[in-house]
PDB file of C-alpha atoms in Angstrom:
ATOM      1  CA  UNK A  29      -0.107  -0.057  -0.143  1.00 38.00           C
ATOM      2  CA  UNK A  30       0.990   3.620  -0.621  1.00 47.00           C
ATOM      3  CA  UNK A  31      -0.261   4.564   2.592  1.00 61.00           C
ATOM      4  CA  UNK A  32       2.220   3.987   5.994  1.00 83.00           C
ATOM      5  CA  UNK A  33      -0.223   1.840   8.404  1.00 89.00           C
ATOM      6  CA  UNK A  34      -0.165   3.622  11.804  1.00 92.00           C
ATOM      7  CA  UNK A  35      -1.039   1.386  14.908  1.00 94.00           C
ATOM      8  CA  UNK A  36      -2.967   3.819  17.126  1.00 95.00           C
ATOM      9  CA  UNK A  37      -4.163   5.894  14.383  1.00 96.00           C
ATOM     10  CA  UNK A  38      -7.153   5.973  11.729  1.00 96.00           C
ATOM     11  CA  UNK A  39      -6.296   4.700   8.510  1.00 96.00           C
ATOM     12  CA  UNK A  40      -7.938   4.100   5.078  1.00 95.00           C
ATOM     13  CA  UNK A  41      -7.945   0.633   4.243  1.00 96.00           C
ATOM     14  CA  UNK A  42      -9.860  -1.681   1.518  1.00 97.00           C
ATOM     15  CA  UNK A  43     -11.897  -4.390   2.499  1.00 97.00           C
ATOM     16  CA  UNK A  44     -10.646  -7.544   0.755  1.00 97.00           C
ATOM     17  CA  UNK A  45     -12.681 -10.076   1.696  1.00 96.00           C
ATOM     18  CA  UNK A  46     -15.746 -10.815   4.026  1.00 96.00           C
ATOM     19  CA  UNK A  47     -16.162 -13.902   6.807  1.00 96.00           C
ATOM     20  CA  UNK A  48     -18.877 -14.714   8.981  1.00 94.00           C
ATOM     21  CA  UNK A  49     -17.323 -12.775  11.912  1.00 95.00           C
ATOM     22  CA  UNK A  50     -16.156  -9.808  10.194  1.00 96.00           C
ATOM     23  CA  UNK A  51     -14.190  -7.941   7.202  1.00 97.00           C
ATOM     24  CA  UNK A  52     -10.404  -8.154   6.625  1.00 97.00           C
ATOM     25  CA  UNK A  53      -8.725  -5.441   5.223  1.00 97.00           C
ATOM     26  CA  UNK A  54      -5.620  -4.747   3.507  1.00 95.00           C
ATOM     27  CA  UNK A  55      -2.707  -3.527   5.468  1.00 93.00           C
ATOM     28  CA  UNK A  56      -0.148  -4.076   3.011  1.00 89.00           C
ATOM     29  CA  UNK A  57       2.870  -5.479   4.200  1.00 87.00           C
ATOM     30  CA  UNK A  58       1.130  -5.852   7.745  1.00 88.00           C
ATOM     31  CA  UNK A  59      -1.298  -8.481   6.067  1.00 90.00           C
ATOM     32  CA  UNK A  60      -5.223  -8.290   6.376  1.00 94.00           C
ATOM     33  CA  UNK A  61      -6.585  -7.134   9.274  1.00 96.00           C
ATOM     34  CA  UNK A  62     -10.202  -7.984  10.663  1.00 97.00           C
ATOM     35  CA  UNK A  63     -12.906  -5.420  11.198  1.00 97.00           C
ATOM     36  CA  UNK A  64     -15.041  -7.639  13.817  1.00 96.00           C
ATOM     37  CA  UNK A  65     -18.729  -7.987  12.804  1.00 96.00           C
ATOM     38  CA  UNK A  66     -20.017  -5.847  15.509  1.00 95.00           C
ATOM     39  CA  UNK A  67     -18.555  -3.028  13.416  1.00 96.00           C
ATOM     40  CA  UNK A  68     -19.576  -4.349   9.815  1.00 97.00           C
ATOM     41  CA  UNK A  69     -22.969  -2.341   8.458  1.00 95.00           C
ATOM     42  CA  UNK A  70     -25.158  -3.695   5.741  1.00 94.00           C
ATOM     43  CA  UNK A  71     -23.724  -0.893   2.913  1.00 95.00           C
ATOM     44  CA  UNK A  72     -19.727  -2.347   3.791  1.00 96.00           C
ATOM     45  CA  UNK A  73     -18.498  -4.474   0.905  1.00 94.00           C
ATOM     46  CA  UNK A  74     -15.787  -5.890  -0.548  1.00 96.00           C
ATOM     47  CA  UNK A  75     -13.730  -2.965  -2.259  1.00 96.00           C
ATOM     48  CA  UNK A  76     -15.022  -0.151  -0.459  1.00 96.00           C
ATOM     49  CA  UNK A  77     -12.207   2.402   1.214  1.00 96.00           C
ATOM     50  CA  UNK A  78     -12.891   2.442   4.980  1.00 97.00           C
ATOM     51  CA  UNK A  79     -12.059   4.858   7.818  1.00 97.00           C
ATOM     52  CA  UNK A  80     -10.856   2.681  10.908  1.00 97.00           C
ATOM     53  CA  UNK A  81      -8.815   2.832  14.120  1.00 97.00           C
ATOM     54  CA  UNK A  82      -6.232   0.139  14.551  1.00 96.00           C
ATOM     55  CA  UNK A  83      -4.863  -1.093  17.996  1.00 95.00           C
ATOM     56  CA  UNK A  84      -4.588  -4.328  19.623  1.00 92.00           C
ATOM     57  CA  UNK A  85      -6.762  -6.336  21.256  1.00 87.00           C
ATOM     58  CA  UNK A  86      -7.172  -8.235  24.511  1.00 83.00           C
ATOM     59  CA  UNK A  87      -5.133 -11.050  23.071  1.00 85.00           C
ATOM     60  CA  UNK A  88      -2.406  -8.408  21.572  1.00 85.00           C
ATOM     61  CA  UNK A  89      -3.508  -8.795  17.877  1.00 89.00           C
ATOM     62  CA  UNK A  90      -3.725  -6.110  15.717  1.00 93.00           C
ATOM     63  CA  UNK A  91      -7.905  -5.032  14.651  1.00 96.00           C
ATOM     64  CA  UNK A  92      -9.908  -2.595  13.320  1.00 97.00           C
ATOM     65  CA  UNK A  93     -12.338  -0.602  14.717  1.00 97.00           C
ATOM     66  CA  UNK A  94     -14.623   1.855  13.250  1.00 97.00           C
ATOM     67  CA  UNK A  95     -15.194   3.525  16.801  1.00 96.00           C
ATOM     68  CA  UNK A  96     -13.439   6.889  17.144  1.00 94.00           C
ATOM     69  CA  UNK A  97     -11.221   6.807  20.782  1.00 96.00           C
ATOM     70  CA  UNK A  98     -10.835   9.970  22.864  1.00 96.00           C
ATOM     71  CA  UNK A  99      -7.336  10.048  21.969  1.00 97.00           C
ATOM     72  CA  UNK A 100      -4.601   8.740  19.206  1.00 97.00           C
ATOM     73  CA  UNK A 101      -0.562   7.790  19.542  1.00 97.00           C
ATOM     74  CA  UNK A 102       0.804  11.021  19.631  1.00 96.00           C
ATOM     75  CA  UNK A 103      -1.706  13.473  21.389  1.00 97.00           C
ATOM     76  CA  UNK A 104      -2.883  14.573  24.798  1.00 97.00           C
ATOM     77  CA  UNK A 105      -6.163  13.707  26.261  1.00 97.00           C
ATOM     78  CA  UNK A 106      -8.103  13.975  30.120  1.00 96.00           C
ATOM     79  CA  UNK A 107      -9.308  10.376  30.476  1.00 97.00           C
ATOM     80  CA  UNK A 108     -11.473   8.790  33.307  1.00 97.00           C
ATOM     81  CA  UNK A 109      -9.988   6.024  35.096  1.00 98.00           C
ATOM     82  CA  UNK A 110     -12.211   2.785  34.532  1.00 97.00           C
ATOM     83  CA  UNK A 111     -10.234   0.077  37.038  1.00 96.00           C
ATOM     84  CA  UNK A 112      -6.817  -0.264  38.872  1.00 97.00           C
ATOM     85  CA  UNK A 113      -4.795  -3.465  39.448  1.00 96.00           C
ATOM     86  CA  UNK A 114      -1.497  -4.453  40.693  1.00 95.00           C
ATOM     87  CA  UNK A 115       0.121  -2.929  37.476  1.00 94.00           C
ATOM     88  CA  UNK A 116      -1.237   0.169  36.541  1.00 96.00           C
ATOM     89  CA  UNK A 117      -4.596   2.342  35.815  1.00 98.00           C
ATOM     90  CA  UNK A 118      -6.937   1.263  33.009  1.00 98.00           C
ATOM     91  CA  UNK A 119      -8.257   4.303  31.186  1.00 98.00           C
ATOM     92  CA  UNK A 120     -11.456   4.871  29.105  1.00 98.00           C
ATOM     93  CA  UNK A 121     -10.541   5.910  25.889  1.00 97.00           C
ATOM     94  CA  UNK A 122     -13.747   4.745  24.331  1.00 95.00           C
ATOM     95  CA  UNK A 123     -13.293   1.932  22.672  1.00 94.00           C
ATOM     96  CA  UNK A 124     -13.829  -1.731  24.091  1.00 90.00           C
ATOM     97  CA  UNK A 125     -10.171  -2.461  25.507  1.00 93.00           C
ATOM     98  CA  UNK A 126      -9.370   0.302  28.050  1.00 96.00           C
ATOM     99  CA  UNK A 127      -6.014   2.477  27.420  1.00 97.00           C
ATOM    100  CA  UNK A 128      -3.111   1.064  30.392  1.00 97.00           C
ATOM    101  CA  UNK A 129      -1.445   3.299  32.031  1.00 98.00           C
ATOM    102  CA  UNK A 130       1.552   1.632  34.010  1.00 96.00           C
ATOM    103  CA  UNK A 131       2.295   2.585  37.453  1.00 96.00           C
ATOM    104  CA  UNK A 132       5.853   3.944  36.090  1.00 96.00           C
ATOM    105  CA  UNK A 133       4.068   6.496  33.921  1.00 97.00           C
ATOM    106  CA  UNK A 134       1.922   8.015  36.674  1.00 97.00           C
ATOM    107  CA  UNK A 135       2.552  11.548  38.856  1.00 94.00           C
ATOM    108  CA  UNK A 136       0.627  10.297  41.871  1.00 93.00           C
ATOM    109  CA  UNK A 137      -1.117   6.506  41.884  1.00 95.00           C
ATOM    110  CA  UNK A 138      -4.273   6.972  39.997  1.00 97.00           C
ATOM    111  CA  UNK A 139      -7.585   6.255  41.402  1.00 97.00           C
ATOM    112  CA  UNK A 140     -10.918   4.575  40.073  1.00 97.00           C
ATOM    113  CA  UNK A 141     -13.178   7.371  38.883  1.00 96.00           C
ATOM    114  CA  UNK A 142     -10.743  10.425  38.784  1.00 96.00           C
ATOM    115  CA  UNK A 143      -9.753  12.083  35.483  1.00 96.00           C
ATOM    116  CA  UNK A 144      -5.901  12.379  34.507  1.00 97.00           C
ATOM    117  CA  UNK A 145      -4.076  14.352  31.554  1.00 97.00           C
ATOM    118  CA  UNK A 146      -2.220  11.743  29.620  1.00 98.00           C
ATOM    119  CA  UNK A 147      -0.453  11.172  26.589  1.00 98.00           C
ATOM    120  CA  UNK A 148      -0.869   8.384  24.356  1.00 98.00           C
ATOM    121  CA  UNK A 149       2.074   6.727  22.661  1.00 98.00           C
ATOM    122  CA  UNK A 150       3.800   3.096  21.724  1.00 96.00           C
ATOM    123  CA  UNK A 151       5.769   1.735  24.281  1.00 94.00           C
ATOM    124  CA  UNK A 152       8.899   0.656  22.136  1.00 91.00           C
ATOM    125  CA  UNK A 153       9.431  -2.418  24.256  1.00 90.00           C
ATOM    126  CA  UNK A 154       6.237  -4.022  23.974  1.00 88.00           C
ATOM    127  CA  UNK A 155       4.932  -2.373  21.156  1.00 89.00           C
ATOM    128  CA  UNK A 156       1.613  -1.442  23.126  1.00 93.00           C
ATOM    129  CA  UNK A 157      -0.374   1.464  23.281  1.00 96.00           C
ATOM    130  CA  UNK A 158      -0.225   3.051  26.540  1.00 97.00           C
ATOM    131  CA  UNK A 159      -0.467   6.434  28.297  1.00 98.00           C
ATOM    132  CA  UNK A 160       1.987   8.615  30.416  1.00 98.00           C
ATOM    133  CA  UNK A 161       0.671  11.231  32.773  1.00 97.00           C
ATOM    134  CA  UNK A 162       4.104  12.577  32.797  1.00 97.00           C
ATOM    135  CA  UNK A 163       3.137  14.787  30.172  1.00 97.00           C
ATOM    136  CA  UNK A 164       6.059  17.080  29.996  1.00 95.00           C
ATOM    137  CA  UNK A 165       8.371  14.996  28.755  1.00 95.00           C
ATOM    138  CA  UNK A 166       6.751  14.574  25.696  1.00 97.00           C
ATOM    139  CA  UNK A 167       6.539  18.166  24.817  1.00 96.00           C
ATOM    140  CA  UNK A 168       8.708  19.641  22.258  1.00 94.00           C
ATOM    141  CA  UNK A 169      12.218  21.165  23.314  1.00 91.00           C
ATOM    142  CA  UNK A 170      12.496  23.307  20.068  1.00 93.00           C
ATOM    143  CA  UNK A 171      11.561  26.978  20.276  1.00 93.00           C
ATOM    144  CA  UNK A 172       7.793  27.671  19.730  1.00 94.00           C
ATOM    145  CA  UNK A 173       7.420  29.542  16.295  1.00 93.00           C
ATOM    146  CA  UNK A 174       4.980  31.948  17.236  1.00 92.00           C
ATOM    147  CA  UNK A 175       4.742  35.956  17.196  1.00 89.00           C
ATOM    148  CA  UNK A 176       2.637  38.109  19.782  1.00 86.00           C
ATOM    149  CA  UNK A 177      -0.986  37.864  18.607  1.00 84.00           C
ATOM    150  CA  UNK A 178      -1.083  34.249  17.022  1.00 91.00           C
ATOM    151  CA  UNK A 179      -3.843  32.237  17.525  1.00 90.00           C
ATOM    152  CA  UNK A 180      -3.522  28.659  19.119  1.00 94.00           C
ATOM    153  CA  UNK A 181      -5.465  25.643  20.619  1.00 95.00           C
ATOM    154  CA  UNK A 182      -4.183  25.314  24.183  1.00 96.00           C
ATOM    155  CA  UNK A 183      -5.345  22.324  26.668  1.00 96.00           C
ATOM    156  CA  UNK A 184      -5.547  23.107  30.300  1.00 96.00           C
ATOM    157  CA  UNK A 185      -2.902  20.811  31.917  1.00 95.00           C
ATOM    158  CA  UNK A 186      -2.778  21.761  35.454  1.00 94.00           C
ATOM    159  CA  UNK A 187      -3.051  24.915  38.169  1.00 93.00           C
ATOM    160  CA  UNK A 188      -0.225  26.685  39.223  1.00 93.00           C
ATOM    161  CA  UNK A 189       0.366  29.692  41.609  1.00 92.00           C
ATOM    162  CA  UNK A 190       0.718  31.567  38.759  1.00 91.00           C
ATOM    163  CA  UNK A 191      -2.202  30.668  36.894  1.00 92.00           C
ATOM    164  CA  UNK A 192      -3.012  27.590  34.735  1.00 95.00           C
ATOM    165  CA  UNK A 193      -0.403  25.634  32.453  1.00 96.00           C
ATOM    166  CA  UNK A 194      -1.622  24.578  29.160  1.00 97.00           C
ATOM    167  CA  UNK A 195      -0.451  22.600  26.314  1.00 97.00           C
ATOM    168  CA  UNK A 196      -0.337  24.759  23.112  1.00 97.00           C
ATOM    169  CA  UNK A 197      -1.032  23.106  19.662  1.00 96.00           C
ATOM    170  CA  UNK A 198      -0.255  19.698  21.449  1.00 96.00           C
ATOM    171  CA  UNK A 199       3.447  20.596  21.265  1.00 96.00           C
ATOM    172  CA  UNK A 200       4.314  23.368  23.335  1.00 97.00           C
ATOM    173  CA  UNK A 201       4.368  24.618  27.044  1.00 96.00           C
ATOM    174  CA  UNK A 202       2.505  27.376  27.713  1.00 96.00           C
ATOM    175  CA  UNK A 203       0.656  29.524  30.692  1.00 95.00           C
ATOM    176  CA  UNK A 204      -2.333  31.405  31.602  1.00 94.00           C
ATOM    177  CA  UNK A 205      -2.004  34.082  34.032  1.00 90.00           C
ATOM    178  CA  UNK A 206      -5.095  34.439  36.511  1.00 86.00           C
ATOM    179  CA  UNK A 207      -5.440  38.295  35.067  1.00 79.00           C
ATOM    180  CA  UNK A 208      -5.953  36.590  31.864  1.00 78.00           C
ATOM    181  CA  UNK A 209      -8.579  33.652  32.769  1.00 82.00           C
ATOM    182  CA  UNK A 210     -12.127  35.098  32.913  1.00 73.00           C
ATOM    183  CA  UNK A 211     -13.977  31.906  32.838  1.00 75.00           C
ATOM    184  CA  UNK A 212     -14.205  28.682  34.811  1.00 81.00           C
ATOM    185  CA  UNK A 213     -11.865  26.117  33.365  1.00 87.00           C
ATOM    186  CA  UNK A 214     -10.634  22.950  34.300  1.00 90.00           C
ATOM    187  CA  UNK A 215      -7.941  20.412  33.542  1.00 94.00           C
ATOM    188  CA  UNK A 216      -8.704  18.711  30.036  1.00 94.00           C
ATOM    189  CA  UNK A 217     -10.743  21.790  28.789  1.00 93.00           C
ATOM    190  CA  UNK A 218      -9.731  22.826  25.257  1.00 92.00           C
ATOM    191  CA  UNK A 219      -9.826  26.493  24.534  1.00 90.00           C
ATOM    192  CA  UNK A 220      -9.025  28.817  21.812  1.00 88.00           C
ATOM    193  CA  UNK A 221      -6.230  31.320  22.512  1.00 90.00           C
ATOM    194  CA  UNK A 222      -3.597  34.185  21.780  1.00 90.00           C
ATOM    195  CA  UNK A 223       0.162  34.269  22.142  1.00 92.00           C
ATOM    196  CA  UNK A 224       1.146  37.222  24.135  1.00 89.00           C
ATOM    197  CA  UNK A 225       4.671  36.372  23.855  1.00 92.00           C
ATOM    198  CA  UNK A 226       7.433  33.439  23.841  1.00 93.00           C
ATOM    199  CA  UNK A 227       9.843  33.704  26.564  1.00 91.00           C
ATOM    200  CA  UNK A 228      13.597  33.141  26.598  1.00 88.00           C
ATOM    201  CA  UNK A 229      13.031  29.869  28.046  1.00 89.00           C
ATOM    202  CA  UNK A 230      10.921  28.868  25.153  1.00 90.00           C
ATOM    203  CA  UNK A 231       7.335  28.974  27.410  1.00 91.00           C
ATOM    204  CA  UNK A 232       4.542  30.610  25.738  1.00 96.00           C
ATOM    205  CA  UNK A 233       2.355  33.363  27.843  1.00 94.00           C
ATOM    206  CA  UNK A 234      -0.997  33.202  26.502  1.00 93.00           C
ATOM    207  CA  UNK A 235      -4.552  35.325  26.667  1.00 88.00           C
ATOM    208  CA  UNK A 236      -7.766  34.237  26.188  1.00 83.00           C
ATOM    209  CA  UNK A 237      -9.016  36.970  24.309  1.00 70.00           C
ATOM    210  CA  UNK A 238      -7.409  38.907  21.528  1.00 62.00           C
ATOM    211  CA  UNK A 239      -6.113  42.615  21.611  1.00 53.00           C
ATOM    212  CA  UNK A 240      -9.013  45.263  20.602  1.00 46.00           C
ATOM    213  CA  UNK A 241      -6.676  48.009  19.767  1.00 43.00           C
ATOM    214  CA  UNK A 242      -8.872  50.098  17.367  1.00 41.00           C
ATOM    215  CA  UNK A 243     -12.208  49.323  19.380  1.00 41.00           C
ATOM    216  CA  UNK A 244     -11.530  52.083  22.176  1.00 38.00           C
ATOM    217  CA  UNK A 245     -13.903  49.882  24.377  1.00 40.00           C
ATOM    218  CA  UNK A 246     -13.640  49.334  28.126  1.00 50.00           C
ATOM    219  CA  UNK A 247     -11.038  46.416  29.154  1.00 68.00           C
ATOM    220  CA  UNK A 248     -13.915  44.501  30.216  1.00 81.00           C
ATOM    221  CA  UNK A 249     -16.027  45.113  27.014  1.00 85.00           C
ATOM    222  CA  UNK A 250     -12.917  43.229  25.041  1.00 83.00           C
ATOM    223  CA  UNK A 251     -13.108  40.512  27.475  1.00 84.00           C
ATOM    224  CA  UNK A 252     -16.670  39.939  27.392  1.00 89.00           C
ATOM    225  CA  UNK A 253     -16.710  40.279  23.559  1.00 90.00           C
ATOM    226  CA  UNK A 254     -13.818  37.873  23.454  1.00 88.00           C
ATOM    227  CA  UNK A 255     -15.700  35.316  25.716  1.00 90.00           C
ATOM    228  CA  UNK A 256     -18.887  35.636  23.406  1.00 92.00           C
ATOM    229  CA  UNK A 257     -16.732  34.620  20.471  1.00 90.00           C
ATOM    230  CA  UNK A 258     -15.339  31.798  22.354  1.00 88.00           C
ATOM    231  CA  UNK A 259     -18.833  30.355  22.870  1.00 90.00           C
ATOM    232  CA  UNK A 260     -19.742  28.039  20.275  1.00 87.00           C
ATOM    233  CA  UNK A 261     -23.367  29.488  20.279  1.00 91.00           C
ATOM    234  CA  UNK A 262     -22.369  32.978  21.135  1.00 92.00           C
ATOM    235  CA  UNK A 263     -24.267  32.925  23.908  1.00 94.00           C
ATOM    236  CA  UNK A 264     -23.823  34.089  27.893  1.00 94.00           C
ATOM    237  CA  UNK A 265     -26.801  33.193  29.997  1.00 94.00           C
ATOM    238  CA  UNK A 266     -26.049  36.588  32.152  1.00 93.00           C
ATOM    239  CA  UNK A 267     -27.944  39.598  31.898  1.00 90.00           C
ATOM    240  CA  UNK A 268     -28.692  42.787  34.064  1.00 85.00           C
ATOM    241  CA  UNK A 269     -31.099  40.395  36.557  1.00 87.00           C
ATOM    242  CA  UNK A 270     -28.361  38.348  37.261  1.00 90.00           C
ATOM    243  CA  UNK A 271     -27.130  37.926  40.551  1.00 90.00           C
ATOM    244  CA  UNK A 272     -23.822  39.951  41.222  1.00 86.00           C
ATOM    245  CA  UNK A 273     -21.929  36.921  42.863  1.00 84.00           C
ATOM    246  CA  UNK A 274     -23.002  34.874  39.714  1.00 87.00           C
ATOM    247  CA  UNK A 275     -21.442  37.735  37.229  1.00 88.00           C
ATOM    248  CA  UNK A 276     -18.327  38.033  39.569  1.00 83.00           C
ATOM    249  CA  UNK A 277     -17.793  33.973  39.646  1.00 83.00           C
ATOM    250  CA  UNK A 278     -18.099  34.040  35.694  1.00 86.00           C
ATOM    251  CA  UNK A 279     -15.990  37.150  34.827  1.00 83.00           C
ATOM    252  CA  UNK A 280     -14.087  38.730  38.174  1.00 76.00           C
ATOM    253  CA  UNK A 281     -16.274  41.960  37.634  1.00 77.00           C
ATOM    254  CA  UNK A 282     -18.785  43.733  39.555  1.00 79.00           C
ATOM    255  CA  UNK A 283     -22.216  44.050  38.378  1.00 85.00           C
ATOM    256  CA  UNK A 284     -21.662  47.775  37.333  1.00 83.00           C
ATOM    257  CA  UNK A 285     -18.716  46.908  35.193  1.00 84.00           C
ATOM    258  CA  UNK A 286     -20.576  44.185  33.675  1.00 89.00           C
ATOM    259  CA  UNK A 287     -23.455  46.376  32.759  1.00 89.00           C
ATOM    260  CA  UNK A 288     -21.458  48.646  31.670  1.00 87.00           C
ATOM    261  CA  UNK A 289     -19.698  46.564  29.136  1.00 89.00           C
ATOM    262  CA  UNK A 290     -22.983  44.867  28.077  1.00 92.00           C
ATOM    263  CA  UNK A 291     -24.148  48.565  27.061  1.00 90.00           C
ATOM    264  CA  UNK A 292     -20.691  49.227  25.224  1.00 88.00           C
ATOM    265  CA  UNK A 293     -21.014  46.436  23.275  1.00 92.00           C
ATOM    266  CA  UNK A 294     -24.753  46.590  22.479  1.00 91.00           C
ATOM    267  CA  UNK A 295     -24.316  50.200  21.224  1.00 89.00           C
ATOM    268  CA  UNK A 296     -21.779  48.913  18.594  1.00 88.00           C
ATOM    269  CA  UNK A 297     -24.119  45.965  17.822  1.00 90.00           C
ATOM    270  CA  UNK A 298     -21.788  43.441  18.763  1.00 93.00           C
ATOM    271  CA  UNK A 299     -24.190  41.725  21.083  1.00 93.00           C
ATOM    272  CA  UNK A 300     -28.373  41.607  21.455  1.00 94.00           C
ATOM    273  CA  UNK A 301     -30.276  41.108  24.971  1.00 94.00           C
ATOM    274  CA  UNK A 302     -32.724  38.590  25.082  1.00 92.00           C
ATOM    275  CA  UNK A 303     -34.480  37.146  28.141  1.00 91.00           C
ATOM    276  CA  UNK A 304     -32.202  34.163  27.931  1.00 92.00           C
ATOM    277  CA  UNK A 305     -29.110  36.164  28.291  1.00 93.00           C
ATOM    278  CA  UNK A 306     -26.673  38.007  26.067  1.00 95.00           C
ATOM    279  CA  UNK A 307     -26.049  36.741  22.066  1.00 95.00           C
ATOM    280  CA  UNK A 308     -23.575  37.739  19.888  1.00 94.00           C
ATOM    281  CA  UNK A 309     -24.480  39.031  16.656  1.00 93.00           C
ATOM    282  CA  UNK A 310     -22.921  38.381  13.199  1.00 90.00           C
ATOM    283  CA  UNK A 311     -21.131  41.408  13.489  1.00 88.00           C
ATOM    284  CA  UNK A 312     -19.881  40.818  16.676  1.00 88.00           C
ATOM    285  CA  UNK A 313     -18.644  37.498  15.885  1.00 86.00           C
ATOM    286  CA  UNK A 314     -16.717  38.919  12.505  1.00 80.00           C
ATOM    287  CA  UNK A 315     -14.936  42.009  14.667  1.00 72.00           C
ATOM    288  CA  UNK A 316     -11.607  41.414  13.722  1.00 51.00           C
ATOM    289  CA  UNK A 317      -8.523  42.089  15.735  1.00 41.00           C
ATOM    290  CA  UNK A 318      -5.462  44.879  15.265  1.00 37.00           C
ATOM    291  CA  UNK A 319      -2.361  44.575  17.400  1.00 31.00           C
TER     292      UNK A 319
END
């Protein structure tokens, strides 16, 4: 086959034959790989090219599935522990066989039911897909190729005295300082962020809102607009009648400051005020940023 077959990743493989217990897919030099019958649908037939995930079953045999795991090899994710034994912890990653995290790859002893940030990789000795909670060693040592204002994807890693550590674009180490955090965040959350600067040590200072240099709005107006732009539906459930404590817990500002910010953005037609809260307008969603 032209494409390299990748264990622990999605692959596009061709169906070569059907059997009572599933379909066999052409995996090139590796040989044929079984897609068990539980994943076979009526419209699948010989010659079809299927998008499948390859991993090892409970008997360490290479097998295909059409299920999408919560993490693939080479990625970070926050997963819940399904069970623990004398060898390590087993994490729910959305497949029938749980993802194993040995004790040597745990920062602290993992507990059933709790969630942990991990990196998924292939053990070079056993060739098994495993997880490690010691995520720092899998981050790039190269200097990040960013400039101030660049947009990035941030995965919240852990709280620190200064703020929240984050993994940037699945490769680099970043930090959100407390004064840049205006929404509830927890380990495992994925957010859109912007680069403030890359420090000499290669660490990235992040912010959760773009710089609104040309708008001449108050600091909170920019913060509120940034918040709305980050919501998939552009909605904030808070409004003029919301409790001041709820406003402070969400944004860290007084109700008076909140109302001024809402009024500022309303006048600029960046949001509408509805009975269920604030709604970002198309003009507000498209509002550009200038550094």
